[in-house]
Coordinates of C-alpha atoms in Angstrom, one line a residue:
Chain A
M1 CA 0.0 0.0 0.0
I2 CA 1.3 3.4 -0.9
I3 CA 0.9 6.0 1.8
I4 CA -0.2 9.4 0.6
G5 CA 1.0 11.6 3.5
E6 CA -1.9 13.8 4.7
R7 CA -0.1 16.3 6.9
I8 CA 0.2 19.2 4.5
N9 CA -3.3 20.4 5.0
G10 CA -4.6 23.8 5.9
M11 CA -6.9 22.2 8.4
F12 CA -3.8 21.9 10.6
R13 CA -3.0 25.1 12.4
D14 CA 0.7 25.2 11.5
I15 CA 0.0 24.7 7.8
A16 CA -2.8 27.3 7.8
K17 CA -0.4 29.8 9.5
A18 CA 2.3 28.9 7.0
I19 CA 0.0 29.7 4.1
R20 CA -1.2 32.9 5.7
E21 CA 2.3 34.2 6.5
K22 CA 3.9 32.7 3.3
D23 CA 6.5 31.0 5.6
P24 CA 7.4 27.6 4.1
T25 CA 9.2 26.2 7.1
A26 CA 6.4 24.1 8.6
V27 CA 5.3 22.8 5.1
Q28 CA 8.8 21.8 4.2
E29 CA 9.5 20.1 7.6
W30 CA 6.4 18.0 7.2
A31 CA 7.3 17.2 3.6
K32 CA 10.7 15.9 4.6
K33 CA 9.4 14.0 7.6
Q34 CA 6.8 12.2 5.6
E35 CA 9.2 11.4 2.9
A36 CA 11.7 10.0 5.3
M37 CA 9.1 7.7 6.8
G38 CA 8.1 6.1 3.6
S39 CA 5.2 8.1 2.2
G40 CA 4.9 7.6 -1.6
Y41 CA 3.0 10.9 -2.3
L42 CA 2.3 14.1 -0.4
D43 CA -1.2 15.3 -0.2
I44 CA -1.5 19.0 -0.6
N45 CA -4.7 20.7 0.7
V46 CA -4.9 24.4 1.3
G47 CA -7.7 24.0 3.9
P48 CA -11.1 25.7 4.3
A49 CA -10.0 29.1 5.6
V50 CA -8.1 30.4 2.6
S51 CA -9.6 33.1 0.5
D52 CA -7.5 32.6 -2.7
R53 CA -7.3 28.9 -3.1
V54 CA -5.6 29.1 -6.5
S55 CA -2.6 31.0 -5.4
A56 CA -2.3 29.2 -2.1
M57 CA -2.3 25.8 -3.9
R58 CA 0.4 27.0 -6.3
W59 CA 2.5 28.3 -3.5
L60 CA 2.1 25.1 -1.4
C61 CA 3.1 23.0 -4.4
E62 CA 6.2 25.1 -5.1
V63 CA 7.6 25.1 -1.6
T64 CA 6.8 21.4 -1.0
Q65 CA 8.7 20.5 -4.1
E66 CA 11.7 22.5 -2.9
A67 CA 11.9 20.1 0.1
S68 CA 10.9 16.8 -1.3
K69 CA 11.1 14.8 -4.5
L70 CA 7.9 12.9 -3.9
P71 CA 5.0 13.4 -6.3
L72 CA 2.1 15.5 -5.1
C73 CA -1.6 14.6 -4.6
L74 CA -3.6 17.8 -5.2
D75 CA -6.5 17.8 -2.8
S76 CA -9.3 20.3 -3.4
T77 CA -12.9 20.6 -4.6
D78 CA -11.8 23.7 -6.5
Y79 CA -10.6 22.5 -9.8
D80 CA -9.1 25.9 -10.7
A81 CA -6.9 25.4 -7.7
I82 CA -5.9 21.9 -8.8
E83 CA -5.1 23.1 -12.2
A84 CA -2.9 25.8 -10.8
G85 CA -1.1 23.1 -8.8
L86 CA -0.7 20.9 -11.9
E87 CA 0.9 23.7 -13.8
V88 CA 3.8 23.9 -11.3
C89 CA 4.2 20.2 -10.6
K90 CA 7.6 19.0 -11.7
Q91 CA 6.4 15.4 -12.2
P92 CA 3.1 13.8 -12.8
A93 CA 0.8 14.4 -9.9
M94 CA -2.4 12.9 -8.6
I95 CA -5.8 14.8 -8.6
N96 CA -7.8 14.3 -5.4
S97 CA -10.7 14.0 -6.4
V98 CA -13.6 13.6 -8.7
P99 CA -17.1 12.1 -8.0
A100 CA -19.1 10.2 -10.6
V101 CA -20.8 13.4 -11.7
Q102 CA -20.6 14.0 -15.5
E103 CA -19.6 17.6 -15.7
K104 CA -17.0 17.2 -13.0
M105 CA -15.6 14.1 -14.6
D106 CA -15.3 15.9 -17.9
R107 CA -13.3 18.7 -16.4
V108 CA -11.0 16.5 -14.3
F109 CA -10.2 13.8 -16.8
Q110 CA -9.5 16.5 -19.4
M111 CA -7.0 18.0 -17.0
A112 CA -5.6 14.6 -16.1
S113 CA -5.0 13.9 -19.8
K114 CA -3.4 17.3 -20.4
Y115 CA -1.0 17.1 -17.4
N116 CA -0.5 13.3 -17.5
A117 CA -1.9 13.2 -13.9
E118 CA -3.4 10.3 -12.0
V119 CA -6.9 10.7 -10.7
I120 CA -8.8 9.7 -7.5
G121 CA -12.4 8.9 -8.4
L122 CA -15.0 8.8 -5.7
A123 CA -17.7 6.1 -5.8
M124 CA -20.4 8.7 -5.1
S125 CA -22.8 10.8 -7.2
E126 CA -25.1 13.7 -6.7
E127 CA -27.2 11.4 -4.5
G128 CA -24.3 10.9 -2.1
I129 CA -22.5 7.8 -0.9
P130 CA -24.3 4.6 -1.7
K131 CA -25.0 2.1 1.0
D132 CA -24.1 -1.1 -0.7
A133 CA -21.2 -2.5 -2.7
E134 CA -23.2 -3.0 -5.9
S135 CA -24.0 0.7 -6.2
R136 CA -20.5 1.7 -5.4
V137 CA -19.1 -0.6 -8.0
A138 CA -21.6 0.8 -10.6
L139 CA -20.3 4.3 -9.9
A140 CA -16.7 3.0 -10.1
M141 CA -17.6 1.6 -13.6
E142 CA -18.8 5.1 -14.7
L143 CA -15.4 6.5 -13.6
V144 CA -13.5 3.7 -15.4
A145 CA -15.5 4.4 -18.6
N146 CA -14.9 8.2 -18.5
C147 CA -11.2 7.7 -17.7
D148 CA -10.9 5.3 -20.7
A149 CA -12.9 7.7 -23.0
H150 CA -10.2 10.3 -22.4
G151 CA -7.5 7.9 -23.3
I152 CA -6.0 7.8 -19.8
P153 CA -4.6 4.4 -18.8
I154 CA -7.0 2.8 -16.3
S155 CA -4.0 2.1 -14.0
N156 CA -3.8 5.8 -13.5
L157 CA -7.2 5.8 -11.9
Y158 CA -7.6 5.3 -8.1
I159 CA -11.1 4.5 -7.0
D160 CA -12.1 5.5 -3.5
P161 CA -15.0 3.3 -2.3
L162 CA -15.6 5.9 0.4
V163 CA -15.3 5.0 4.0
L164 CA -17.7 6.1 6.8
P165 CA -16.7 6.2 10.5
C166 CA -17.2 2.8 12.0
N167 CA -19.2 4.2 14.9
V168 CA -21.7 5.8 12.6
G169 CA -21.9 3.6 9.5
Q170 CA -20.9 0.3 10.8
D171 CA -22.8 -1.6 8.1
H172 CA -20.6 0.2 5.5
G173 CA -17.5 -1.7 6.6
P174 CA -18.2 -5.0 4.8
E175 CA -19.5 -3.1 1.8
V176 CA -16.3 -1.2 1.4
M177 CA -14.3 -4.5 1.6
E178 CA -16.6 -6.1 -1.0
T179 CA -16.2 -3.0 -3.2
L180 CA -12.4 -3.1 -3.0
R181 CA -12.5 -6.7 -4.2
Q182 CA -15.0 -6.1 -7.1
I183 CA -13.2 -3.0 -8.4
K184 CA -10.3 -5.3 -9.4
L185 CA -12.7 -7.1 -11.7
L186 CA -13.9 -4.1 -13.6
S187 CA -11.2 -4.0 -16.3
D188 CA -7.8 -5.5 -17.2
P189 CA -5.6 -3.9 -16.1
P190 CA -7.9 -2.9 -13.3
P191 CA -8.1 0.5 -11.6
K192 CA -6.2 1.0 -8.4
T193 CA -8.0 1.7 -5.1
V194 CA -7.5 4.3 -2.4
V195 CA -9.2 5.3 0.9
G196 CA -9.0 8.2 3.2
L197 CA -7.9 6.0 6.1
S198 CA -8.7 8.1 9.1
N199 CA -12.4 8.5 8.1
I200 CA -12.9 5.1 9.5
S201 CA -12.0 6.2 13.1
L202 CA -13.6 9.7 13.2
G203 CA -15.2 10.3 16.6
T204 CA -13.8 7.1 18.1
K205 CA -11.5 6.8 21.1
N206 CA -9.0 4.3 19.5
R207 CA -8.2 6.1 16.3
E208 CA -4.8 4.8 15.6
L209 CA -5.7 1.2 16.4
I210 CA -8.8 1.3 14.2
N211 CA -6.9 3.0 11.4
R212 CA -4.1 0.4 11.2
I213 CA -6.4 -2.6 11.6
F214 CA -8.6 -1.2 8.8
A215 CA -5.5 -0.6 6.7
V216 CA -4.3 -4.1 6.8
M217 CA -7.8 -5.6 6.3
A218 CA -8.3 -3.4 3.3
M219 CA -4.9 -4.3 1.9
S220 CA -5.8 -8.0 2.0
N221 CA -8.9 -7.0 -0.1
G222 CA -6.8 -5.3 -2.7
L223 CA -6.3 -1.7 -1.4
D224 CA -3.4 0.0 -3.3
A225 CA -3.1 3.3 -1.5
A226 CA -4.3 5.3 1.5
I227 CA -4.4 9.0 2.4
A228 CA -3.0 8.6 5.9
D229 CA -0.8 9.9 8.7
G230 CA 2.6 9.1 7.2
C231 CA 4.3 9.6 10.5
D232 CA 2.3 7.1 12.5
E233 CA 5.0 4.6 13.4
E234 CA 2.6 1.8 14.3
L235 CA 0.7 2.2 11.1
I236 CA 3.9 2.1 9.0
A237 CA 5.0 -1.0 10.8
A238 CA 1.6 -2.6 10.3
V239 CA 1.6 -1.8 6.6
A240 CA 5.1 -3.1 6.1
T241 CA 4.1 -6.3 7.9
A242 CA 1.0 -6.7 5.8
R243 CA 3.1 -6.3 2.7
I244 CA 5.3 -9.2 3.8
I245 CA 2.4 -11.4 4.6
L246 CA 0.8 -10.7 1.2
N247 CA 4.2 -11.5 -0.4
M248 CA 4.5 -8.0 -1.9
D249 CA 7.9 -7.4 -0.4
I250 CA 10.7 -10.0 0.2
Y251 CA 11.2 -10.6 3.9
C252 CA 14.4 -9.7 5.7
D253 CA 14.9 -9.0 9.5
S254 CA 14.9 -5.2 8.9
Y255 CA 11.8 -5.2 6.7
V256 CA 10.1 -2.3 8.6
D257 CA 13.2 -0.1 8.2
V258 CA 13.4 -1.0 4.5
F259 CA 9.8 0.1 4.0
K260 CA 10.4 3.3 5.8
N261 CA 13.7 4.0 4.0
Q262 CA 12.3 3.4 0.5
N263 CA 12.7 7.0 -0.4
L264 CA 16.3 7.4 0.8
Chain B
M1 CA -5.2 -10.4 -37.1
A2 CA -2.0 -9.0 -35.7
V3 CA -0.7 -10.7 -32.6
E4 CA -0.1 -8.4 -29.7
I5 CA 3.1 -9.3 -27.9
L6 CA 2.6 -9.0 -24.2
K7 CA 5.4 -7.1 -22.6
E8 CA 6.0 -6.8 -18.9
K9 CA 6.8 -3.3 -17.6
Y10 CA 8.9 -3.2 -14.5
R11 CA 9.2 -0.3 -12.1
S12 CA 12.9 -0.6 -11.6
Q13 CA 16.2 -2.1 -12.7
V14 CA 19.2 -3.9 -11.4
R15 CA 21.9 -1.6 -10.1
E16 CA 25.0 -1.1 -12.3
V17 CA 28.3 -1.8 -10.6
V18 CA 31.7 -0.8 -12.0
L19 CA 34.6 -3.1 -11.4
G20 CA 38.2 -2.0 -11.5
A21 CA 39.6 1.5 -11.9
T22 CA 41.7 3.0 -14.7
K23 CA 44.6 5.4 -14.1
D24 CA 42.3 8.4 -14.3
E25 CA 40.1 6.8 -11.7
G26 CA 42.8 6.1 -9.2
G27 CA 43.8 2.5 -10.3
T28 CA 46.0 0.9 -12.9
R29 CA 43.5 -1.2 -14.9
S30 CA 43.5 -0.8 -18.7
A31 CA 39.7 -0.8 -18.7
T32 CA 36.8 -1.1 -16.2
I33 CA 33.9 -3.5 -16.5
K34 CA 30.3 -2.7 -15.9
V35 CA 27.8 -5.4 -14.7
G36 CA 24.1 -5.2 -14.0
G37 CA 21.7 -2.4 -15.2
E38 CA 19.1 -4.8 -16.6
S39 CA 15.5 -3.5 -16.7
T40 CA 14.0 -6.9 -17.6
L41 CA 14.6 -10.6 -17.0
P42 CA 17.7 -12.2 -18.5
F43 CA 18.1 -11.6 -22.3
L44 CA 14.5 -10.4 -22.9
H45 CA 15.9 -7.6 -25.2
F46 CA 12.4 -7.1 -26.6
E47 CA 11.1 -6.1 -23.3
G48 CA 13.8 -4.0 -21.7
E49 CA 17.4 -3.1 -21.6
V50 CA 20.2 -5.5 -21.0
P51 CA 23.0 -2.9 -21.2
N52 CA 26.0 -5.0 -20.0
P53 CA 26.7 -8.6 -21.1
P54 CA 27.4 -11.2 -18.3
V55 CA 31.2 -11.6 -17.8
V56 CA 33.5 -14.5 -17.1
A57 CA 36.2 -14.4 -14.5
M58 CA 38.8 -17.1 -14.5
E59 CA 40.2 -18.4 -11.3
V60 CA 43.9 -18.0 -10.4
W61 CA 45.4 -19.3 -7.2
D62 CA 48.5 -18.1 -5.3
I63 CA 49.7 -21.7 -5.0
F64 CA 49.8 -24.7 -7.4
P65 CA 46.3 -26.2 -7.4
E66 CA 47.3 -29.7 -6.4
E67 CA 43.7 -30.9 -5.9
W68 CA 42.5 -30.1 -9.4
P69 CA 41.9 -33.0 -11.8
Q70 CA 44.7 -33.7 -14.3
N71 CA 42.7 -32.5 -17.4
L72 CA 42.1 -29.2 -15.7
K73 CA 45.7 -28.8 -14.8
D74 CA 46.8 -29.8 -18.3
A75 CA 44.8 -27.0 -19.8
F76 CA 47.2 -24.5 -18.2
G77 CA 50.4 -26.4 -18.1
D78 CA 53.4 -24.8 -16.3
A79 CA 51.6 -21.5 -15.8
L80 CA 50.0 -22.9 -12.7
N81 CA 53.2 -22.5 -10.9
D82 CA 53.2 -18.7 -11.4
P83 CA 50.1 -16.7 -10.6
A84 CA 51.2 -13.8 -12.9
A85 CA 51.8 -16.1 -15.9
W86 CA 48.6 -18.0 -15.1
A87 CA 46.6 -14.8 -15.1
K88 CA 48.2 -13.6 -18.3
K89 CA 47.3 -16.9 -20.0
C90 CA 43.7 -16.6 -18.9
V91 CA 43.3 -13.1 -20.3
E92 CA 45.4 -13.4 -23.4
E93 CA 44.8 -16.9 -24.5
F94 CA 41.4 -17.8 -23.0
G95 CA 39.7 -14.4 -23.1
A96 CA 38.9 -14.0 -19.4
D97 CA 37.1 -10.7 -18.7
L98 CA 38.4 -10.6 -15.2
I99 CA 40.7 -12.6 -12.9
A100 CA 39.5 -14.1 -9.7
L101 CA 42.6 -14.4 -7.5
R102 CA 42.1 -16.9 -4.7
F103 CA 44.5 -16.9 -1.8
K104 CA 44.3 -20.6 -1.1
G105 CA 47.8 -20.5 0.3
A106 CA 46.8 -18.3 3.1
D107 CA 44.9 -21.2 4.7
P108 CA 46.7 -22.0 8.0
D109 CA 46.4 -25.7 7.1
V110 CA 47.9 -25.2 3.6
K111 CA 50.8 -22.8 3.6
D112 CA 49.7 -20.1 6.1
A113 CA 50.8 -17.4 3.7
S114 CA 51.0 -14.0 5.4
A115 CA 49.2 -10.8 4.3
E116 CA 52.6 -9.7 2.9
D117 CA 52.9 -12.9 0.9
C118 CA 49.4 -12.3 -0.5
I119 CA 50.1 -8.7 -1.4
A120 CA 53.3 -9.7 -3.3
V121 CA 51.3 -12.1 -5.4
L122 CA 48.5 -9.6 -5.9
K123 CA 51.0 -7.0 -7.2
T124 CA 52.5 -9.4 -9.7
V125 CA 49.1 -10.2 -11.0
L126 CA 48.0 -6.6 -11.2
E127 CA 51.1 -5.9 -13.2
A128 CA 50.7 -8.9 -15.5
V129 CA 47.1 -8.2 -16.6
G130 CA 45.0 -5.1 -17.2
V131 CA 41.6 -6.5 -16.4
P132 CA 39.8 -5.9 -13.1
L133 CA 40.4 -8.3 -10.3
I134 CA 38.2 -10.3 -7.9
V135 CA 40.0 -11.3 -4.7
Y136 CA 39.0 -14.2 -2.5
G137 CA 40.7 -15.2 0.8
C138 CA 41.3 -18.8 1.8
G139 CA 37.8 -19.4 3.2
K140 CA 38.9 -19.6 6.9
L141 CA 37.2 -16.6 8.6
E142 CA 39.8 -15.7 11.1
K143 CA 42.6 -15.7 8.6
D144 CA 40.6 -13.9 5.9
N145 CA 39.7 -11.2 8.4
A146 CA 43.4 -10.7 9.1
I147 CA 44.6 -10.4 5.5
I148 CA 41.7 -8.6 3.8
G149 CA 42.5 -5.1 5.4
P150 CA 46.2 -5.1 4.3
I151 CA 45.3 -6.5 0.9
G152 CA 42.7 -3.7 0.4
E153 CA 45.1 -1.1 1.5
A154 CA 47.9 -2.3 -0.7
A155 CA 45.6 -2.1 -3.7
E156 CA 44.0 1.2 -2.7
G157 CA 42.0 2.7 -5.6
E158 CA 42.0 -0.4 -7.8
N159 CA 38.3 -1.1 -7.1
L160 CA 38.9 -4.8 -6.5
L161 CA 35.8 -6.9 -6.0
L162 CA 36.6 -8.2 -2.4
G163 CA 35.2 -11.4 -1.2
V164 CA 33.4 -12.4 0.9
A165 CA 31.1 -10.6 3.4
E166 CA 28.7 -12.8 5.2
Q167 CA 25.9 -12.1 7.7
E168 CA 28.0 -13.0 10.7
N169 CA 31.2 -11.7 9.3
Y170 CA 30.9 -8.7 7.0
K171 CA 32.6 -5.8 8.8
S172 CA 36.2 -6.5 7.9
V173 CA 35.5 -6.8 4.1
A174 CA 33.1 -3.9 4.1
S175 CA 35.5 -1.7 6.0
A176 CA 38.3 -2.5 3.6
A177 CA 36.1 -1.7 0.7
M178 CA 34.9 1.5 2.3
A179 CA 38.4 2.7 3.3
Y180 CA 40.3 1.8 0.2
K181 CA 37.6 2.2 -2.5
H182 CA 36.9 -1.4 -3.5
S183 CA 33.6 -3.3 -4.1
V184 CA 32.2 -6.1 -2.0
I185 CA 30.8 -9.6 -2.6
A186 CA 27.9 -10.2 -0.2
Q187 CA 27.5 -13.9 0.2
S188 CA 24.4 -15.6 1.6
P189 CA 23.7 -19.3 2.0
I190 CA 21.0 -19.8 -0.7
D191 CA 18.7 -17.6 1.4
I192 CA 16.9 -14.6 -0.1
N193 CA 16.1 -13.1 3.3
I194 CA 19.7 -13.2 4.4
A195 CA 20.8 -11.8 1.1
K196 CA 18.6 -8.8 1.6
Q197 CA 19.5 -8.4 5.3
L198 CA 23.2 -8.5 4.5
N199 CA 22.9 -5.7 2.0
I200 CA 21.1 -3.7 4.6
L201 CA 23.8 -4.3 7.2
I202 CA 26.6 -3.3 4.7
S203 CA 24.7 -0.2 3.6
E204 CA 24.3 0.8 7.3
M205 CA 28.1 1.0 7.5
S206 CA 28.2 3.2 4.4
T207 CA 25.3 4.1 2.1
P208 CA 27.5 4.6 -1.0
L209 CA 28.6 0.9 -0.7
L210 CA 25.0 0.1 -2.0
D211 CA 26.3 0.7 -5.5
R212 CA 29.4 -1.4 -4.9
I213 CA 27.8 -4.6 -3.7
V214 CA 27.6 -7.8 -5.8
I215 CA 25.4 -10.5 -4.4
D216 CA 26.8 -14.1 -4.2
P217 CA 23.5 -16.1 -3.7
T218 CA 25.7 -19.2 -3.3
I219 CA 25.2 -21.5 -6.2
A220 CA 25.2 -25.3 -6.5
A221 CA 26.6 -27.4 -9.3
L222 CA 24.4 -29.1 -11.8
G223 CA 22.8 -32.1 -10.1
Y224 CA 23.5 -30.7 -6.6
G225 CA 20.6 -28.4 -6.1
I226 CA 21.1 -25.8 -8.8
E227 CA 17.4 -25.4 -8.9
Y228 CA 17.4 -23.9 -5.4
S229 CA 20.0 -21.3 -6.5
Y230 CA 18.0 -20.7 -9.6
S231 CA 14.8 -19.9 -7.8
I232 CA 16.5 -17.7 -5.3
M233 CA 18.1 -15.7 -8.1
E234 CA 14.9 -15.5 -9.9
R235 CA 13.1 -14.1 -6.9
A236 CA 15.9 -11.6 -6.3
R237 CA 15.6 -10.4 -9.9
F238 CA 11.8 -10.0 -9.7
G239 CA 12.4 -8.1 -6.4
A240 CA 15.0 -5.9 -8.1
L241 CA 12.8 -5.2 -11.1
N242 CA 9.8 -4.4 -8.9
G243 CA 11.7 -1.8 -6.9
D244 CA 13.4 -3.7 -4.1
R245 CA 16.5 -1.6 -3.7
M246 CA 18.0 -3.9 -1.2
L247 CA 18.0 -6.8 -3.7
G248 CA 18.8 -4.9 -6.8
M249 CA 22.5 -5.8 -7.1
P250 CA 24.3 -7.8 -9.8
M251 CA 25.1 -11.4 -8.9
I252 CA 28.2 -13.5 -8.9
G253 CA 28.6 -17.3 -8.9
N254 CA 31.5 -19.5 -8.0
V255 CA 30.9 -22.0 -10.7
G256 CA 34.3 -23.6 -11.0
H257 CA 34.7 -24.0 -7.3
E258 CA 31.3 -25.8 -7.0
V259 CA 31.6 -27.9 -10.1
W260 CA 35.2 -29.2 -9.9
S261 CA 34.7 -30.7 -6.4
K262 CA 31.9 -33.0 -7.7
K263 CA 32.5 -36.6 -8.7
E264 CA 31.0 -36.1 -12.1
T265 CA 34.1 -34.0 -13.0
F266 CA 36.8 -36.3 -11.8
I267 CA 35.7 -39.9 -11.7
P268 CA 37.5 -41.7 -14.6
V269 CA 35.5 -43.4 -17.2
D270 CA 36.7 -46.9 -16.3
E271 CA 35.1 -46.5 -12.9
E272 CA 31.8 -45.2 -14.4
P273 CA 31.6 -46.5 -18.0
G274 CA 28.1 -45.1 -18.4
W275 CA 29.2 -41.5 -17.7
G276 CA 31.5 -41.1 -20.7
D277 CA 34.9 -39.6 -21.1
Q278 CA 36.0 -37.7 -18.0
A279 CA 37.7 -34.8 -19.8
E280 CA 34.8 -34.1 -22.0
R281 CA 32.2 -34.7 -19.2
S282 CA 33.9 -32.4 -16.7
L283 CA 34.1 -29.3 -18.9
A284 CA 30.5 -29.9 -20.1
W285 CA 29.5 -30.1 -16.4
E286 CA 31.1 -26.7 -15.8
A287 CA 29.7 -25.1 -19.0
V288 CA 26.1 -26.3 -18.5
T289 CA 26.1 -25.2 -14.8
A290 CA 27.2 -21.7 -15.9
I291 CA 24.7 -21.5 -18.8
A292 CA 21.8 -22.5 -16.5
L293 CA 22.9 -19.7 -14.1
L294 CA 23.0 -17.2 -17.0
Q295 CA 19.3 -17.8 -17.5
A296 CA 18.7 -17.0 -13.9
G297 CA 20.4 -13.7 -14.2
M298 CA 24.0 -14.3 -13.2
N299 CA 26.2 -11.4 -14.1
I300 CA 29.7 -12.7 -13.2
L301 CA 30.7 -16.3 -13.6
V302 CA 33.8 -17.4 -11.9
M303 CA 35.1 -20.4 -13.9
R304 CA 38.1 -22.7 -14.3
H305 CA 38.4 -24.7 -17.6
P306 CA 39.3 -22.7 -20.7
Q307 CA 37.2 -24.9 -22.9
A308 CA 34.1 -24.4 -20.7
V309 CA 34.8 -20.7 -20.6
K310 CA 34.9 -20.7 -24.4
L311 CA 31.5 -22.4 -24.7
V312 CA 30.0 -20.0 -22.2
K313 CA 31.3 -16.9 -23.8
Q314 CA 30.0 -18.1 -27.1
N315 CA 26.6 -18.7 -25.5
I316 CA 26.7 -15.2 -24.0
D317 CA 27.4 -13.7 -27.4
E318 CA 24.3 -15.5 -28.8
L319 CA 22.1 -14.5 -25.9
M320 CA 23.2 -10.9 -26.3
Q321 CA 21.9 -10.8 -29.9
D322 CA 19.0 -8.4 -30.1
N323 CA 15.7 -10.3 -30.1
S324 CA 13.4 -7.3 -30.0
Y325 CA 10.5 -7.1 -32.3

């Protein structure tokens, strides 16, 4: 599982302050830290409190790339902000995200094609998040079809089945697992899968435990990536271990360190 | 209808390791040799790059190889009494790409040659040939640890390929490589997990050494478990191509050493009439072992018999022909 480090997000006070004062220190520290602990991408989100999302996104992308060589995952509902970010990305980025809503898909897949970007597609429509796996998979298929229509390789598409907190939508858990399995049958090569990991534990008291158990369960159902806390040591160790058990990495005694140091 | 050829796309490639150093690079070799760099499985030129052909190193000892079968000794004649002449013959007559100098005489139970004795031999061989050198000790840990530092120091800058670092005994070889600019053979006992761990241990001593490690996965001779070596090598290669940086090193195999101790190479035909002529059989045994290992991704073959070397080099030439379409 690829970890998309979630820490560069304007919802965090230090990042919001960095954006406000145009001081890249905190952003770059988190970029380096997440890279050093094995994240594969860095999520970039300007947060809710910014007035000019376009220029904030551009600035965040620029200063992050000064500190890290990781590809970026541009996280916004404002597609102009995402496009501003894509313009300054030095390597193909990931667009986070697009729901299965036609006009949004048209815009996002067009951008993805133009900038050679990967795309996170959400298994939801105007009607919201479906309750069962079948409806999620049907929306995933719409995303696959639109992706293909723009000539984008399906392996550049990451489907997010959408996770609800386990204390609120407990019945969604098995549906998400089923969706992860079925997405792999949609095409050959199949799309990839991603989740926003910490959604599963929102409002609970054992957040880190729930996050990492969910991560390894989802991995065994085919999860490829997660937007997650890339500095959670226990999560990293659990993911590294699951990769060994799933025969994705070759075992050695220092396998956790090897996973962490993959960017060094 | 046109047939679409399926091609595998890999994320990564085998590391490229340079052996030897020319005058400009701080050594005295007439040319360096590059091994590794493949971005696909062995010889699938249609799928990826195989930038450097596998190479053959011929073994030279610091003492007369009494234990070798007569037909192997006959192939070299008097040169076996003089490591420099022996090495020269291997390079000039038999086309060896490298020389693998084995200090058998350092063994306390053989001649107990000192570090100074070994260095003297090393210097004559370095003078006699211009190809890069691989250096092996006698195989007894304590003695090898004692001589490897001085040997490394005496040949500082030559970028020798120093053998061998093992999981329980890697520091002396790795230190010598680190201090005097050489490369390291990291040997593991037909165990992929230890192969990987050993590379990590060495790189923890010095990260730049990662690009100067050659894996010896430990090979077996044909008929003695070569399939185990084969599957370990295959797994390491898949790992390397799929981005496992700690297994992405080129590989070396001690073919001659394994093969020529097996009965198939030395039992005379009158004892085993069904086996055929010993001279022919023995060199075929060495050549076929080497050729099987090439298919598993071996980059450096350490061999003994000139006829077997010839067959293998011919096979390498054929395998390196472009088969892309």
